[in-house]
mmCIF file of C-alpha atoms in Angstrom:
data_model
loop_
_atom_site.group_PDB
_atom_site.id
_atom_site.type_symbol
_atom_site.label_atom_id
_atom_site.label_comp_id
_atom_site.label_asym_id
_atom_site.label_seq_id
_atom_site.Cartn_x
_atom_site.Cartn_y
_atom_site.Cartn_z
ATOM 1 C CA MET A 1 -23.487 -51.754 -33.805
ATOM 2 C CA SER A 2 -26.736 -49.990 -33.518
ATOM 3 C CA ALA A 3 -28.289 -48.926 -36.780
ATOM 4 C CA GLN A 4 -30.836 -46.579 -35.281
ATOM 5 C CA GLY A 5 -30.050 -42.945 -36.229
ATOM 6 C CA LEU A 6 -28.059 -41.059 -38.793
ATOM 7 C CA GLU A 7 -24.686 -41.827 -39.553
ATOM 8 C CA LEU A 8 -22.227 -39.894 -41.982
ATOM 9 C CA GLN A 9 -19.048 -41.706 -42.827
ATOM 10 C CA HIS A 10 -16.295 -39.416 -44.545
ATOM 11 C CA VAL A 11 -19.048 -37.585 -46.527
ATOM 12 C CA GLY A 12 -17.696 -35.065 -48.941
ATOM 13 C CA TYR A 13 -19.231 -33.215 -52.001
ATOM 14 C CA LYS A 14 -17.728 -31.419 -54.687
ATOM 15 C CA LYS A 15 -19.260 -28.950 -57.302
ATOM 16 C CA MET A 16 -17.238 -29.224 -60.384
ATOM 17 C CA THR A 17 -13.947 -29.075 -58.773
ATOM 18 C CA LYS A 18 -14.870 -26.904 -55.727
ATOM 19 C CA VAL A 19 -14.954 -28.614 -52.445
ATOM 20 C CA ILE A 20 -18.132 -27.966 -50.806
ATOM 21 C CA LEU A 21 -18.100 -30.561 -48.133
ATOM 22 C CA ASN A 22 -14.941 -32.513 -46.816
ATOM 23 C CA ASP A 23 -14.986 -35.870 -44.701
ATOM 24 C CA ILE A 24 -17.533 -35.471 -42.496
ATOM 25 C CA SER A 25 -18.235 -38.299 -40.199
ATOM 26 C CA VAL A 26 -20.806 -38.370 -37.240
ATOM 27 C CA LYS A 27 -23.280 -40.787 -35.633
ATOM 28 C CA ILE A 28 -26.613 -39.159 -34.369
ATOM 29 C CA PRO A 29 -29.099 -41.346 -32.531
ATOM 30 C CA LEU A 30 -32.828 -41.018 -33.067
ATOM 31 C CA GLY A 31 -34.807 -39.016 -30.642
ATOM 32 C CA ARG A 32 -32.615 -35.966 -30.962
ATOM 33 C CA LEU A 33 -33.138 -32.353 -31.754
ATOM 34 C CA VAL A 34 -29.936 -31.150 -33.401
ATOM 35 C CA VAL A 35 -28.899 -27.755 -34.386
ATOM 36 C CA LEU A 36 -26.780 -27.057 -37.832
ATOM 37 C CA LEU A 37 -24.389 -24.250 -37.351
ATOM 38 C CA GLY A 38 -21.907 -22.336 -39.470
ATOM 39 C CA GLU A 39 -21.577 -19.146 -41.412
ATOM 40 C CA ASN A 40 -23.364 -18.543 -44.521
ATOM 41 C CA GLY A 41 -22.083 -20.398 -47.403
ATOM 42 C CA VAL A 42 -20.400 -23.413 -45.261
ATOM 43 C CA GLY A 43 -22.498 -25.894 -46.787
ATOM 44 C CA LYS A 44 -25.447 -26.241 -44.435
ATOM 45 C CA THR A 45 -27.943 -26.643 -47.353
ATOM 46 C CA THR A 46 -25.906 -28.806 -49.354
ATOM 47 C CA LEU A 47 -25.208 -31.331 -46.257
ATOM 48 C CA MET A 48 -29.018 -31.332 -45.882
ATOM 49 C CA ARG A 49 -29.485 -32.126 -49.746
ATOM 50 C CA VAL A 50 -26.662 -34.611 -49.476
ATOM 51 C CA ILE A 51 -28.288 -36.355 -46.414
ATOM 52 C CA SER A 52 -31.777 -36.477 -48.358
ATOM 53 C CA ASP A 53 -29.850 -38.115 -51.605
ATOM 54 C CA LEU A 54 -30.860 -34.723 -53.643
ATOM 55 C CA ASN A 55 -27.443 -33.998 -54.337
ATOM 56 C CA LYS A 56 -26.091 -36.732 -56.161
ATOM 57 C CA GLY A 57 -22.350 -37.965 -56.537
ATOM 58 C CA TYR A 58 -21.219 -37.210 -53.104
ATOM 59 C CA GLN A 59 -18.436 -39.170 -51.480
ATOM 60 C CA GLY A 60 -18.650 -41.413 -48.306
ATOM 61 C CA LYS A 61 -21.697 -43.211 -47.310
ATOM 62 C CA VAL A 62 -24.904 -41.676 -45.503
ATOM 63 C CA CYS A 63 -26.965 -44.123 -43.552
ATOM 64 C CA LEU A 64 -30.371 -43.920 -41.884
ATOM 65 C CA ASN A 65 -31.664 -46.492 -39.823
ATOM 66 C CA GLY A 66 -29.421 -48.904 -41.619
ATOM 67 C CA VAL A 67 -30.449 -47.606 -44.920
ATOM 68 C CA SER A 68 -27.645 -46.309 -47.039
ATOM 69 C CA ASP A 69 -28.763 -46.228 -50.651
ATOM 70 C CA GLU A 70 -31.615 -43.850 -52.259
ATOM 71 C CA ARG A 71 -34.448 -45.642 -50.377
ATOM 72 C CA ARG A 72 -33.449 -43.625 -47.358
ATOM 73 C CA LYS A 73 -35.412 -40.619 -48.889
ATOM 74 C CA SER A 74 -38.745 -42.331 -47.703
ATOM 75 C CA LEU A 75 -37.484 -41.981 -44.481
ATOM 76 C CA ILE A 76 -36.763 -38.166 -44.650
ATOM 77 C CA SER A 77 -39.052 -35.132 -44.631
ATOM 78 C CA PHE A 78 -36.975 -31.994 -45.842
ATOM 79 C CA SER A 79 -38.363 -28.719 -45.860
ATOM 80 C CA ASP A 80 -39.272 -27.316 -49.278
ATOM 81 C CA ASN A 81 -39.688 -23.714 -50.117
ATOM 82 C CA LEU A 82 -42.907 -24.668 -52.130
ATOM 83 C CA SER A 83 -41.564 -22.623 -54.993
ATOM 84 C CA SER A 84 -43.027 -25.186 -57.647
ATOM 85 C CA PHE A 85 -46.307 -24.068 -56.391
ATOM 86 C CA ARG A 86 -48.599 -21.647 -58.021
ATOM 87 C CA SER A 87 -49.205 -18.638 -55.662
ATOM 88 C CA LYS A 88 -53.088 -19.082 -56.317
ATOM 89 C CA ILE A 89 -53.045 -22.543 -55.094
ATOM 90 C CA SER A 90 -54.975 -22.711 -51.503
ATOM 91 C CA LEU A 91 -53.025 -24.405 -48.876
ATOM 92 C CA ASN A 92 -55.676 -27.348 -48.676
ATOM 93 C CA ASP A 93 -54.820 -27.939 -52.156
ATOM 94 C CA VAL A 94 -50.895 -28.092 -51.322
ATOM 95 C CA ILE A 95 -51.807 -30.480 -48.462
ATOM 96 C CA ALA A 96 -53.805 -32.540 -50.637
ATOM 97 C CA PHE A 97 -50.997 -32.689 -53.084
ATOM 98 C CA TYR A 98 -48.600 -33.815 -49.996
ATOM 99 C CA GLN A 99 -51.223 -36.307 -49.039
ATOM 100 C CA GLN A 100 -50.846 -37.820 -52.557
ATOM 101 C CA GLY A 101 -47.230 -37.623 -52.889
ATOM 102 C CA TYR A 102 -46.154 -39.059 -49.340
ATOM 103 C CA PRO A 103 -48.177 -42.152 -47.948
ATOM 104 C CA ASP A 104 -46.562 -41.382 -44.442
ATOM 105 C CA PHE A 105 -48.245 -37.861 -44.708
ATOM 106 C CA ASP A 106 -50.808 -37.610 -41.587
ATOM 107 C CA LEU A 107 -53.707 -35.101 -42.255
ATOM 108 C CA GLN A 108 -54.818 -34.891 -38.759
ATOM 109 C CA ARG A 109 -51.244 -33.884 -37.596
ATOM 110 C CA VAL A 110 -50.982 -31.053 -40.341
ATOM 111 C CA ASN A 111 -54.216 -29.883 -39.177
ATOM 112 C CA GLU A 112 -53.294 -29.864 -35.609
ATOM 113 C CA LEU A 113 -50.261 -27.948 -36.340
ATOM 114 C CA LEU A 114 -51.804 -25.235 -38.612
ATOM 115 C CA ASN A 115 -54.590 -24.801 -36.012
ATOM 116 C CA PHE A 116 -51.492 -24.400 -33.054
ATOM 117 C CA MET A 117 -49.968 -22.081 -35.302
ATOM 118 C CA ARG A 118 -53.235 -20.257 -36.374
ATOM 119 C CA ILE A 119 -52.957 -20.685 -40.122
ATOM 120 C CA ASP A 120 -56.483 -20.928 -42.076
ATOM 121 C CA PRO A 121 -55.926 -23.623 -44.509
ATOM 122 C CA LEU A 122 -58.672 -22.041 -47.001
ATOM 123 C CA GLN A 123 -55.957 -19.183 -47.626
ATOM 124 C CA ARG A 124 -53.992 -19.165 -50.936
ATOM 125 C CA LEU A 125 -50.436 -19.741 -50.676
ATOM 126 C CA GLY A 126 -49.647 -16.473 -52.442
ATOM 127 C CA SER A 127 -51.407 -14.521 -49.674
ATOM 128 C CA LEU A 128 -49.315 -15.813 -46.925
ATOM 129 C CA SER A 129 -46.747 -13.459 -45.119
ATOM 130 C CA LYS A 130 -43.190 -14.690 -44.823
ATOM 131 C CA GLY A 131 -43.659 -15.949 -41.178
ATOM 132 C CA ASN A 132 -46.949 -17.719 -42.076
ATOM 133 C CA ARG A 133 -45.257 -19.249 -45.082
ATOM 134 C CA GLU A 134 -42.528 -20.558 -42.853
ATOM 135 C CA LYS A 135 -45.169 -22.031 -40.505
ATOM 136 C CA PHE A 136 -46.869 -23.698 -43.202
ATOM 137 C CA VAL A 137 -43.717 -25.259 -44.420
ATOM 138 C CA ILE A 138 -43.010 -26.400 -40.952
ATOM 139 C CA ALA A 139 -46.361 -27.852 -40.608
ATOM 140 C CA LEU A 140 -45.992 -29.846 -43.986
ATOM 141 C CA THR A 141 -42.518 -30.979 -43.042
ATOM 142 C CA LEU A 142 -43.331 -32.339 -39.613
ATOM 143 C CA ALA A 143 -46.884 -33.830 -40.544
ATOM 144 C CA ARG A 144 -45.092 -36.740 -42.266
ATOM 145 C CA ARG A 145 -44.523 -39.808 -40.004
ATOM 146 C CA THR A 146 -41.067 -40.435 -40.697
ATOM 147 C CA ARG A 147 -37.504 -40.865 -39.077
ATOM 148 C CA LEU A 148 -35.447 -37.664 -40.320
ATOM 149 C CA TYR A 149 -36.733 -34.063 -40.559
ATOM 150 C CA LEU A 150 -34.372 -31.576 -42.102
ATOM 151 C CA LEU A 151 -35.824 -28.154 -41.602
ATOM 152 C CA ASP A 152 -33.554 -25.420 -43.452
ATOM 153 C CA GLU A 153 -33.528 -22.076 -41.663
ATOM 154 C CA PRO A 154 -37.101 -22.265 -40.407
ATOM 155 C CA LEU A 155 -36.798 -19.155 -38.293
ATOM 156 C CA SER A 156 -35.289 -16.782 -40.780
ATOM 157 C CA GLY A 157 -37.453 -13.814 -41.680
ATOM 158 C CA VAL A 158 -39.902 -14.500 -39.031
ATOM 159 C CA ASP A 159 -41.157 -12.208 -36.268
ATOM 160 C CA ILE A 160 -40.377 -13.132 -32.548
ATOM 161 C CA PHE A 161 -43.980 -14.314 -31.888
ATOM 162 C CA SER A 162 -43.903 -16.531 -34.742
ATOM 163 C CA ARG A 163 -40.444 -17.851 -33.750
ATOM 164 C CA ASP A 164 -42.006 -18.619 -30.368
ATOM 165 C CA LYS A 165 -44.757 -20.543 -31.834
ATOM 166 C CA ILE A 166 -42.798 -22.550 -34.230
ATOM 167 C CA ILE A 167 -40.221 -23.559 -31.361
ATOM 168 C CA SER A 168 -43.256 -24.550 -29.147
ATOM 169 C CA SER A 169 -44.560 -26.448 -32.018
ATOM 170 C CA LEU A 170 -41.093 -28.261 -32.490
ATOM 171 C CA VAL A 171 -41.340 -29.156 -28.919
ATOM 172 C CA LYS A 172 -44.683 -30.767 -29.106
ATOM 173 C CA TRP A 173 -43.363 -32.866 -31.988
ATOM 174 C CA ILE A 174 -40.060 -34.255 -30.642
ATOM 175 C CA ASP A 175 -40.247 -38.178 -30.045
ATOM 176 C CA ASN A 176 -38.040 -41.090 -29.473
ATOM 177 C CA ASP A 177 -38.186 -42.406 -33.011
ATOM 178 C CA SER A 178 -37.414 -39.583 -34.835
ATOM 179 C CA LEU A 179 -34.491 -37.048 -35.555
ATOM 180 C CA LEU A 180 -34.784 -33.392 -36.295
ATOM 181 C CA LEU A 181 -31.926 -31.450 -37.766
ATOM 182 C CA ILE A 182 -32.331 -27.833 -38.021
ATOM 183 C CA SER A 183 -30.085 -25.250 -39.588
ATOM 184 C CA THR A 184 -30.487 -21.841 -38.107
ATOM 185 C CA HIS A 185 -28.930 -18.448 -37.437
ATOM 186 C CA HIS A 186 -31.142 -17.985 -34.476
ATOM 187 C CA LEU A 187 -29.455 -20.173 -32.028
ATOM 188 C CA SER A 188 -30.372 -18.300 -28.951
ATOM 189 C CA GLU A 189 -33.934 -19.052 -29.400
ATOM 190 C CA LEU A 190 -33.379 -22.370 -29.616
ATOM 191 C CA GLU A 191 -31.092 -23.046 -26.813
ATOM 192 C CA GLN A 192 -33.393 -24.538 -24.702
ATOM 193 C CA VAL A 193 -34.951 -26.888 -26.557
ATOM 194 C CA ILE A 194 -32.074 -28.721 -28.495
ATOM 195 C CA ASP A 195 -29.839 -31.573 -27.747
ATOM 196 C CA ASP A 196 -26.911 -31.275 -29.609
ATOM 197 C CA VAL A 197 -25.081 -28.793 -31.807
ATOM 198 C CA LEU A 198 -23.185 -29.993 -34.975
ATOM 199 C CA ILE A 199 -21.018 -27.158 -36.035
ATOM 200 C CA LEU A 200 -19.518 -26.800 -39.682
ATOM 201 C CA LYS A 201 -16.552 -24.889 -40.647
ATOM 202 C CA ASP A 202 -14.321 -24.763 -43.732
ATOM 203 C CA GLN A 203 -16.282 -27.306 -45.358
ATOM 204 C CA THR A 204 -15.782 -29.967 -42.773
ATOM 205 C CA MET A 205 -17.481 -30.616 -39.123
ATOM 206 C CA LEU A 206 -15.705 -28.757 -36.387
ATOM 207 C CA GLU A 207 -17.948 -30.317 -33.725
ATOM 208 C CA TYR A 208 -20.874 -32.354 -32.697
ATOM 209 C CA ARG A 209 -21.776 -31.703 -28.970
ATOM 210 C CA ASN A 210 -24.461 -32.086 -26.529
ATOM 211 C CA VAL A 211 -25.631 -28.734 -25.473
ATOM 212 C CA GLU A 212 -26.004 -29.707 -21.634
ATOM 213 C CA ASP A 213 -22.472 -30.754 -21.732
ATOM 214 C CA ILE A 214 -21.420 -27.560 -23.000
ATOM 215 C CA ARG A 215 -23.306 -25.585 -19.979
ATOM 216 C CA GLN A 216 -22.016 -27.868 -17.382
ATOM 217 C CA GLN A 217 -18.404 -28.428 -18.596
ATOM 218 C CA GLU A 218 -17.639 -25.031 -19.974
ATOM 219 C CA GLY A 219 -20.123 -22.709 -18.082
ATOM 220 C CA LEU A 220 -21.126 -21.026 -21.421
ATOM 221 C CA SER A 221 -24.136 -20.661 -23.324
ATOM 222 C CA VAL A 222 -24.173 -22.495 -26.521
ATOM 223 C CA GLU A 223 -24.098 -19.344 -28.370
ATOM 224 C CA GLU A 224 -21.196 -18.092 -26.384
ATOM 225 C CA TYR A 225 -19.515 -21.635 -27.105
ATOM 226 C CA TYR A 226 -20.154 -21.530 -30.844
ATOM 227 C CA ARG A 227 -18.321 -18.280 -31.074
ATOM 228 C CA GLN A 228 -15.460 -19.240 -29.040
ATOM 229 C CA THR A 229 -15.038 -22.391 -30.981
ATOM 230 C CA TYR A 230 -15.533 -20.909 -34.146
ATOM 231 C CA LEU A 231 -12.771 -18.324 -33.774
ATOM 232 C CA GLU A 232 -10.327 -20.458 -32.062
ATOM 233 C CA HIS A 233 -10.232 -22.659 -35.126
ATOM 234 C CA MET B 1 -48.447 -17.905 -24.773
ATOM 235 C CA GLU B 2 -45.025 -16.909 -23.004
ATOM 236 C CA ILE B 3 -42.037 -18.967 -23.246
ATOM 237 C CA THR B 4 -40.332 -19.832 -19.937
ATOM 238 C CA LYS B 5 -36.816 -18.348 -20.622
ATOM 239 C CA PHE B 6 -33.790 -20.467 -18.829
ATOM 240 C CA LYS B 7 -30.237 -19.183 -18.236
ATOM 241 C CA ALA B 8 -28.547 -19.941 -21.126
ATOM 242 C CA ASN B 9 -24.924 -20.687 -19.497
ATOM 243 C CA LEU B 10 -26.077 -23.117 -16.815
ATOM 244 C CA PRO B 11 -27.372 -26.807 -17.421
ATOM 245 C CA ILE B 12 -31.144 -26.553 -18.311
ATOM 246 C CA TYR B 13 -32.062 -29.585 -16.267
ATOM 247 C CA LEU B 14 -30.539 -28.303 -13.051
ATOM 248 C CA GLN B 15 -33.008 -24.999 -13.725
ATOM 249 C CA VAL B 16 -35.856 -27.165 -14.393
ATOM 250 C CA SER B 17 -35.374 -29.191 -11.155
ATOM 251 C CA ASP B 18 -35.114 -26.082 -9.105
ATOM 252 C CA LEU B 19 -38.254 -24.871 -10.487
ATOM 253 C CA LEU B 20 -40.170 -28.169 -10.066
ATOM 254 C CA ALA B 21 -38.510 -28.226 -6.445
ATOM 255 C CA GLU B 22 -39.736 -24.599 -5.675
ATOM 256 C CA ARG B 23 -43.205 -25.718 -6.666
ATOM 257 C CA ILE B 24 -43.352 -28.705 -4.402
ATOM 258 C CA ILE B 25 -42.027 -26.288 -1.589
ATOM 259 C CA ARG B 26 -44.847 -23.940 -2.153
ATOM 260 C CA GLY B 27 -47.262 -26.546 -2.469
ATOM 261 C CA SER B 28 -48.402 -26.030 -6.190
ATOM 262 C CA TYR B 29 -47.842 -29.712 -6.499
ATOM 263 C CA PRO B 30 -49.015 -31.196 -3.138
ATOM 264 C CA VAL B 31 -47.969 -33.792 -1.200
ATOM 265 C CA ASN B 32 -48.954 -37.290 -2.483
ATOM 266 C CA SER B 33 -50.139 -35.685 -5.840
ATOM 267 C CA LYS B 34 -49.125 -36.416 -9.450
ATOM 268 C CA VAL B 35 -46.793 -34.170 -11.295
ATOM 269 C CA PRO B 36 -47.379 -33.286 -14.810
ATOM 270 C CA SER B 37 -46.025 -35.769 -17.198
ATOM 271 C CA VAL B 38 -42.546 -34.988 -19.215
ATOM 272 C CA ARG B 39 -44.551 -34.200 -22.287
ATOM 273 C CA GLU B 40 -46.868 -31.748 -20.451
ATOM 274 C CA LEU B 41 -43.715 -30.271 -18.855
ATOM 275 C CA ALA B 42 -41.607 -30.151 -21.966
ATOM 276 C CA GLU B 43 -44.439 -28.203 -23.701
ATOM 277 C CA GLU B 44 -45.245 -25.938 -20.613
ATOM 278 C CA LEU B 45 -41.512 -24.958 -20.023
ATOM 279 C CA THR B 46 -40.788 -25.120 -23.826
ATOM 280 C CA THR B 47 -37.616 -27.376 -23.240
ATOM 281 C CA ASN B 48 -36.673 -30.750 -24.500
ATOM 282 C CA PRO B 49 -38.375 -33.581 -22.988
ATOM 283 C CA ARG B 50 -34.921 -35.206 -22.434
ATOM 284 C CA THR B 51 -34.200 -32.265 -20.017
ATOM 285 C CA ILE B 52 -37.615 -32.564 -18.262
ATOM 286 C CA GLN B 53 -36.450 -36.502 -17.682
ATOM 287 C CA ASN B 54 -32.916 -35.588 -16.314
ATOM 288 C CA ALA B 55 -34.624 -32.776 -14.159
ATOM 289 C CA LEU B 56 -37.232 -35.249 -12.710
ATOM 290 C CA LYS B 57 -34.326 -37.892 -12.254
ATOM 291 C CA GLU B 58 -32.732 -35.357 -10.017
ATOM 292 C CA LEU B 59 -35.873 -35.208 -7.685
ATOM 293 C CA ILE B 60 -36.385 -38.945 -7.973
ATOM 294 C CA ASP B 61 -32.928 -39.763 -6.795
ATOM 295 C CA ALA B 62 -33.470 -37.397 -3.847
ATOM 296 C CA GLN B 63 -36.667 -39.293 -3.083
ATOM 297 C CA ILE B 64 -38.808 -36.217 -3.427
ATOM 298 C CA LEU B 65 -40.384 -37.810 -6.531
ATOM 299 C CA ILE B 66 -41.705 -41.279 -6.179
ATOM 300 C CA THR B 67 -42.047 -43.137 -9.708
ATOM 301 C CA ARG B 68 -45.660 -45.361 -9.465
ATOM 302 C CA ARG B 69 -45.153 -47.625 -12.264
ATOM 303 C CA GLY B 70 -47.513 -46.995 -15.146
ATOM 304 C CA GLN B 71 -49.102 -44.244 -13.223
ATOM 305 C CA GLY B 72 -46.154 -41.272 -13.261
ATOM 306 C CA ASN B 73 -44.368 -39.288 -10.795
ATOM 307 C CA PHE B 74 -45.741 -38.238 -7.360
ATOM 308 C CA VAL B 75 -44.892 -36.127 -4.741
ATOM 309 C CA THR B 76 -43.589 -38.031 -1.678
ATOM 310 C CA ALA B 77 -45.997 -38.552 1.219
ATOM 311 C CA ASP B 78 -42.912 -38.082 3.471
ATOM 312 C CA ARG B 79 -43.484 -34.477 4.555
ATOM 313 C CA SER B 80 -40.023 -34.484 6.472
ATOM 314 C CA LYS B 81 -38.411 -34.762 2.874
ATOM 315 C CA ILE B 82 -40.154 -31.699 1.647
ATOM 316 C CA VAL B 83 -39.112 -29.737 5.020
ATOM 317 C CA GLU B 84 -35.480 -31.079 4.293
ATOM 318 C CA LEU B 85 -35.902 -29.666 0.656
ATOM 319 C CA LYS B 86 -37.118 -26.356 1.635
ATOM 320 C CA GLN B 87 -34.229 -26.096 4.313
ATOM 321 C CA GLN B 88 -31.750 -27.016 1.652
ATOM 322 C CA ARG B 89 -33.168 -24.198 -0.733
ATOM 323 C CA VAL B 90 -32.911 -21.723 2.030
ATOM 324 C CA LYS B 91 -29.412 -22.499 2.912
ATOM 325 C CA GLN B 92 -28.437 -22.609 -0.720
ATOM 326 C CA LYS B 93 -30.119 -19.144 -1.576
ATOM 327 C CA THR B 94 -28.798 -17.632 1.705
ATOM 328 C CA ALA B 95 -25.212 -18.726 0.972
ATOM 329 C CA GLU B 96 -25.599 -17.299 -2.804
ATOM 330 C CA TYR B 97 -26.660 -14.061 -1.502
ATOM 331 C CA LEU B 98 -24.215 -13.880 1.084
ATOM 332 C CA ASP B 99 -21.187 -14.696 -1.396
ATOM 333 C CA SER B 100 -22.326 -11.919 -3.678
ATOM 334 C CA LEU B 101 -22.240 -9.176 -0.707
ATOM 335 C CA GLN B 102 -19.312 -10.645 1.408
ATOM 336 C CA PRO B 103 -16.644 -9.050 -0.849
ATOM 337 C CA PHE B 104 -17.400 -5.374 0.046
ATOM 338 C CA LEU B 105 -19.892 -5.689 3.233
ATOM 339 C CA SER B 106 -19.472 -6.800 6.730
ATOM 340 C CA TRP B 107 -21.863 -9.055 8.431
ATOM 341 C CA ASN B 108 -23.267 -6.369 10.413
ATOM 342 C CA GLU B 109 -23.494 -4.041 7.374
ATOM 343 C CA ILE B 110 -25.425 -6.907 5.597
ATOM 344 C CA ILE B 111 -27.631 -7.714 8.705
ATOM 345 C CA THR B 112 -28.755 -3.913 8.897
ATOM 346 C CA ALA B 113 -29.321 -3.954 4.850
ATOM 347 C CA VAL B 114 -31.521 -6.988 5.116
ATOM 348 C CA GLU B 115 -33.483 -5.664 8.125
ATOM 349 C CA LYS B 116 -34.304 -2.397 6.449
ATOM 350 C CA GLU B 117 -35.406 -3.910 3.290
ATOM 351 C CA ILE B 118 -37.843 -6.322 5.355
ATOM 352 C CA ALA B 119 -38.999 -3.394 7.234
ATOM 353 C CA LYS B 120 -39.566 -1.315 3.962
ATOM 354 C CA ARG B 121 -41.476 -4.224 2.117
ATOM 355 C CA ARG B 122 -43.645 -4.841 5.439
ATOM 356 C CA GLU B 123 -44.906 -1.416 5.183
ATOM 357 C CA GLN B 124 -46.087 -1.751 1.474
#
């Protein structure tokens, strides 16, 4: 059995007595870009937090490259909304903070990404527009050299040009040794860059499927397929 | 910078391999020359590298591209392969075109329409 990749075994999560996630089992190999789909409130963010071991007390097992205890945290880069930083802090200072906090943080990589996205690191965090703030978050998240990248709604509230820029930067940073999991409501923009979709519905996983298979076997776009599958079940 | 958009309801790797085949037929990728790497193509076309690999595999299987170990993929030196590729494309595109008109036009009407359109374009 190959231990490379992300494996969930009967993963569930409850908040008090309310079931948020129920019995999710899936195996995702490294080297893939996966989109996490599901309507608002279905538990996409919760699933990412469980995978990152930020939500404790979940049921089942989460295993990343053979590591299933909390040590897997060091293999995961989860997009942060940066709300713990004061607005007056400069981007460079945020970057310095990341560099100190994460030994796998790659300064050259963050600078390349910021340069590509045309973000000036001398700016203050509070002066960034929503789109530029998203880009900055993505640059910080992808700048760690790690195995699993979790991006929670990286395209929300971002204009189409910034979205294109973000999507192009995702393509640049895909490699065979890592895995990107992205939650989004902007599926159509991501269709041609993703490998697989993971669909959540009613607290559990409806499907995990390769997108080229969907196009080849169903003759549908991923968005059409998602809509159809969602309504059928 | 603009993102190349592919049709969302057809496998992207087939669309990419069609696009690369057209570049080879046009001579944008000349005979015996190296085609861009998987990564370069993925970035240029904003697609997944795996999609590019699958597209290249189609052309390698058809012997249009030749893999030289450690060097990358090259357009075949065998021009007859490219002529064959072009003929295939012509046949495929013509068939698609005729399929779209056949339900409501006769052969003669299609020929007349094509001739008219060509004459018009020649004048422009």
